[in-house]
PDB file of C-alpha atoms in Angstrom:
ATOM      1  CA  MET A   1      -5.784  12.884 -36.590  1.00 50.00           C
ATOM      2  CA  GLU A   2      -4.671  15.720 -34.322  1.00 60.00           C
ATOM      3  CA  ILE A   3      -4.657  14.933 -30.604  1.00 62.00           C
ATOM      4  CA  ARG A   4      -5.290  17.913 -28.387  1.00 68.00           C
ATOM      5  CA  SER A   5      -3.548  17.872 -25.036  1.00 72.00           C
ATOM      6  CA  MET A   6      -5.836  19.150 -22.307  1.00 85.00           C
ATOM      7  CA  THR A   7      -5.971  18.404 -18.620  1.00 92.00           C
ATOM      8  CA  LEU A   8      -9.143  17.890 -16.628  1.00 92.00           C
ATOM      9  CA  THR A   9      -8.435  19.239 -13.152  1.00 95.00           C
ATOM     10  CA  LYS A  10     -10.284  18.607  -9.919  1.00 96.00           C
ATOM     11  CA  ILE A  11     -11.703  22.146 -10.137  1.00 96.00           C
ATOM     12  CA  ASP A  12     -12.999  21.373 -13.645  1.00 96.00           C
ATOM     13  CA  MET A  13     -14.672  18.208 -12.339  1.00 95.00           C
ATOM     14  CA  ILE A  14     -16.323  20.145  -9.512  1.00 96.00           C
ATOM     15  CA  LYS A  15     -17.668  22.744 -11.970  1.00 96.00           C
ATOM     16  CA  LYS A  16     -18.961  20.095 -14.404  1.00 96.00           C
ATOM     17  CA  ILE A  17     -20.633  18.023 -11.689  1.00 95.00           C
ATOM     18  CA  GLY A  18     -22.186  21.171 -10.225  1.00 96.00           C
ATOM     19  CA  GLU A  19     -23.573  22.180 -13.616  1.00 96.00           C
ATOM     20  CA  GLU A  20     -24.722  18.697 -14.707  1.00 96.00           C
ATOM     21  CA  MET A  21     -26.391  17.832 -11.385  1.00 95.00           C
ATOM     22  CA  GLU A  22     -27.481  21.406 -10.555  1.00 96.00           C
ATOM     23  CA  LEU A  23     -25.516  21.376  -7.287  1.00 96.00           C
ATOM     24  CA  ASP A  24     -23.975  24.303  -5.491  1.00 96.00           C
ATOM     25  CA  LYS A  25     -20.183  24.485  -5.593  1.00 96.00           C
ATOM     26  CA  LYS A  26     -19.773  23.306  -1.972  1.00 96.00           C
ATOM     27  CA  THR A  27     -21.877  20.168  -2.494  1.00 97.00           C
ATOM     28  CA  ALA A  28     -20.153  19.377  -5.799  1.00 97.00           C
ATOM     29  CA  LYS A  29     -16.736  19.775  -4.109  1.00 97.00           C
ATOM     30  CA  GLU A  30     -17.760  17.487  -1.227  1.00 97.00           C
ATOM     31  CA  THR A  31     -18.977  14.895  -3.740  1.00 96.00           C
ATOM     32  CA  VAL A  32     -15.721  14.920  -5.713  1.00 96.00           C
ATOM     33  CA  ASP A  33     -13.634  14.897  -2.504  1.00 97.00           C
ATOM     34  CA  GLN A  34     -15.565  11.928  -1.111  1.00 97.00           C
ATOM     35  CA  LEU A  35     -15.234   9.965  -4.357  1.00 96.00           C
ATOM     36  CA  MET A  36     -11.475  10.635  -4.485  1.00 96.00           C
ATOM     37  CA  GLU A  37     -11.086   9.624  -0.834  1.00 98.00           C
ATOM     38  CA  ILE A  38     -12.909   6.326  -1.428  1.00 97.00           C
ATOM     39  CA  ILE A  39     -10.659   5.560  -4.414  1.00 97.00           C
ATOM     40  CA  LYS A  40      -7.460   6.548  -2.565  1.00 97.00           C
ATOM     41  CA  SER A  41      -8.237   4.575   0.601  1.00 97.00           C
ATOM     42  CA  THR A  42      -9.235   1.499  -1.412  1.00 97.00           C
ATOM     43  CA  LEU A  43      -5.992   1.591  -3.416  1.00 97.00           C
ATOM     44  CA  ALA A  44      -3.935   2.277  -0.252  1.00 96.00           C
ATOM     45  CA  SER A  45      -5.394  -0.876   1.312  1.00 96.00           C
ATOM     46  CA  GLY A  46      -4.083  -2.882  -1.668  1.00 95.00           C
ATOM     47  CA  GLU A  47      -7.432  -3.411  -3.379  1.00 97.00           C
ATOM     48  CA  ASP A  48      -8.120  -2.686  -7.040  1.00 97.00           C
ATOM     49  CA  VAL A  49     -10.822  -0.205  -8.088  1.00 98.00           C
ATOM     50  CA  MET A  50     -13.008  -1.106 -11.060  1.00 97.00           C
ATOM     51  CA  ILE A  51     -15.443   1.420 -12.505  1.00 96.00           C
ATOM     52  CA  SER A  52     -17.740  -0.206 -15.031  1.00 95.00           C
ATOM     53  CA  GLY A  53     -17.525   1.397 -18.472  1.00 94.00           C
ATOM     54  CA  PHE A  54     -14.441   3.395 -17.455  1.00 96.00           C
ATOM     55  CA  GLY A  55     -11.639   1.087 -16.378  1.00 97.00           C
ATOM     56  CA  LYS A  56      -9.704  -0.554 -13.580  1.00 98.00           C
ATOM     57  CA  PHE A  57      -7.051   0.884 -11.285  1.00 97.00           C
ATOM     58  CA  CYS A  58      -4.787  -2.027 -10.302  1.00 97.00           C
ATOM     59  CA  VAL A  59      -2.332  -2.073  -7.389  1.00 96.00           C
ATOM     60  CA  VAL A  60       0.897  -3.704  -8.606  1.00 96.00           C
ATOM     61  CA  GLN A  61       3.948  -4.766  -6.578  1.00 94.00           C
ATOM     62  CA  LYS A  62       7.270  -4.056  -8.272  1.00 93.00           C
ATOM     63  CA  ASN A  63      10.203  -6.152  -7.048  1.00 94.00           C
ATOM     64  CA  LYS A  64      13.647  -4.800  -6.228  1.00 94.00           C
ATOM     65  CA  ARG A  65      15.510  -4.621  -9.507  1.00 93.00           C
ATOM     66  CA  LYS A  66      18.689  -3.529 -11.203  1.00 94.00           C
ATOM     67  CA  GLY A  67      18.631  -0.101 -12.810  1.00 92.00           C
ATOM     68  CA  ARG A  68      20.924   2.575 -14.126  1.00 93.00           C
ATOM     69  CA  ASN A  69      21.419   6.188 -13.091  1.00 90.00           C
ATOM     70  CA  PRO A  70      20.610   8.122 -16.294  1.00 91.00           C
ATOM     71  CA  ALA A  71      22.870  11.035 -15.320  1.00 92.00           C
ATOM     72  CA  THR A  72      26.005   8.986 -14.573  1.00 92.00           C
ATOM     73  CA  GLY A  73      25.322   5.644 -16.242  1.00 91.00           C
ATOM     74  CA  ASP A  74      26.210   3.842 -12.981  1.00 94.00           C
ATOM     75  CA  ASP A  75      24.413   0.613 -12.098  1.00 94.00           C
ATOM     76  CA  MET A  76      22.191   0.769  -9.031  1.00 93.00           C
ATOM     77  CA  MET A  77      19.503  -1.250  -7.254  1.00 92.00           C
ATOM     78  CA  LEU A  78      15.987   0.165  -7.340  1.00 93.00           C
ATOM     79  CA  ASP A  79      13.912  -0.521  -4.246  1.00 93.00           C
ATOM     80  CA  ALA A  80      10.744  -2.598  -4.329  1.00 93.00           C
ATOM     81  CA  ARG A  81       7.647  -0.409  -4.543  1.00 95.00           C
ATOM     82  CA  THR A  82       3.929  -0.409  -5.057  1.00 95.00           C
ATOM     83  CA  ARG A  83       2.384   1.403  -7.982  1.00 95.00           C
ATOM     84  CA  VAL A  84      -1.016   1.825  -9.591  1.00 97.00           C
ATOM     85  CA  ASN A  85      -1.730   0.910 -13.208  1.00 97.00           C
ATOM     86  CA  PHE A  86      -4.841   1.916 -15.098  1.00 97.00           C
ATOM     87  CA  LYS A  87      -6.434  -0.227 -17.760  1.00 97.00           C
ATOM     88  CA  CYS A  88      -9.310   1.384 -19.604  1.00 96.00           C
ATOM     89  CA  SER A  89     -12.466  -0.535 -20.413  1.00 96.00           C
ATOM     90  CA  GLY A  90     -13.263  -1.642 -23.942  1.00 95.00           C
ATOM     91  CA  ARG A  91     -16.097   0.891 -24.103  1.00 94.00           C
ATOM     92  CA  LEU A  92     -13.793   3.757 -23.127  1.00 94.00           C
ATOM     93  CA  ARG A  93     -11.113   2.588 -25.571  1.00 94.00           C
ATOM     94  CA  ASP A  94     -13.712   2.487 -28.378  1.00 94.00           C
ATOM     95  CA  ARG A  95     -14.907   5.983 -27.478  1.00 92.00           C
ATOM     96  CA  ILE A  96     -11.351   7.357 -27.420  1.00 90.00           C
ATOM     97  CA  ASN A  97     -10.708   5.772 -30.820  1.00 91.00           C
ATOM     98  CA  GLY A  98     -13.918   7.227 -32.267  1.00 88.00           C
ATOM     99  CA  GLU A  99     -15.510   3.833 -32.847  1.00 80.00           C
ATOM    100  CA  ASP A 100     -18.771   4.975 -31.246  1.00 65.00           C
ATOM    101  CA  GLY A 101     -18.947   8.268 -33.119  1.00 56.00           C
ATOM    102  CA  GLN A 102     -17.888  10.329 -30.087  1.00 57.00           C
ATOM    103  CA  GLY A 103     -14.088  10.035 -30.208  1.00 53.00           C
ATOM    104  CA  LEU A 104     -11.349  12.638 -30.190  1.00 52.00           C
ATOM    105  CA  ALA A 105     -11.313  13.170 -33.956  1.00 46.00           C
TER     106      ALA A 105
END
């Protein structure tokens, strides 16, 4: 199976939402911007975001840990940080794998 590498950009989303919902570009842009802002502010507050049938964005705390500088090989301490993981839903995973007849193949 050949996997094609394509990127869906915010502009692409605005165009698709505008076409699918028959919205003008300004309204489609405001819709996408508002959705992104809700997701960003929710994650920034430390809450997870779950979108049914799509997946879950989880806020994860990473502790301070020992690492290595790849350029020099020197040991170093990496600071604690917060990151976001994404776990796709079973339905999305099945679709990606072509198990519902609509996959990437």
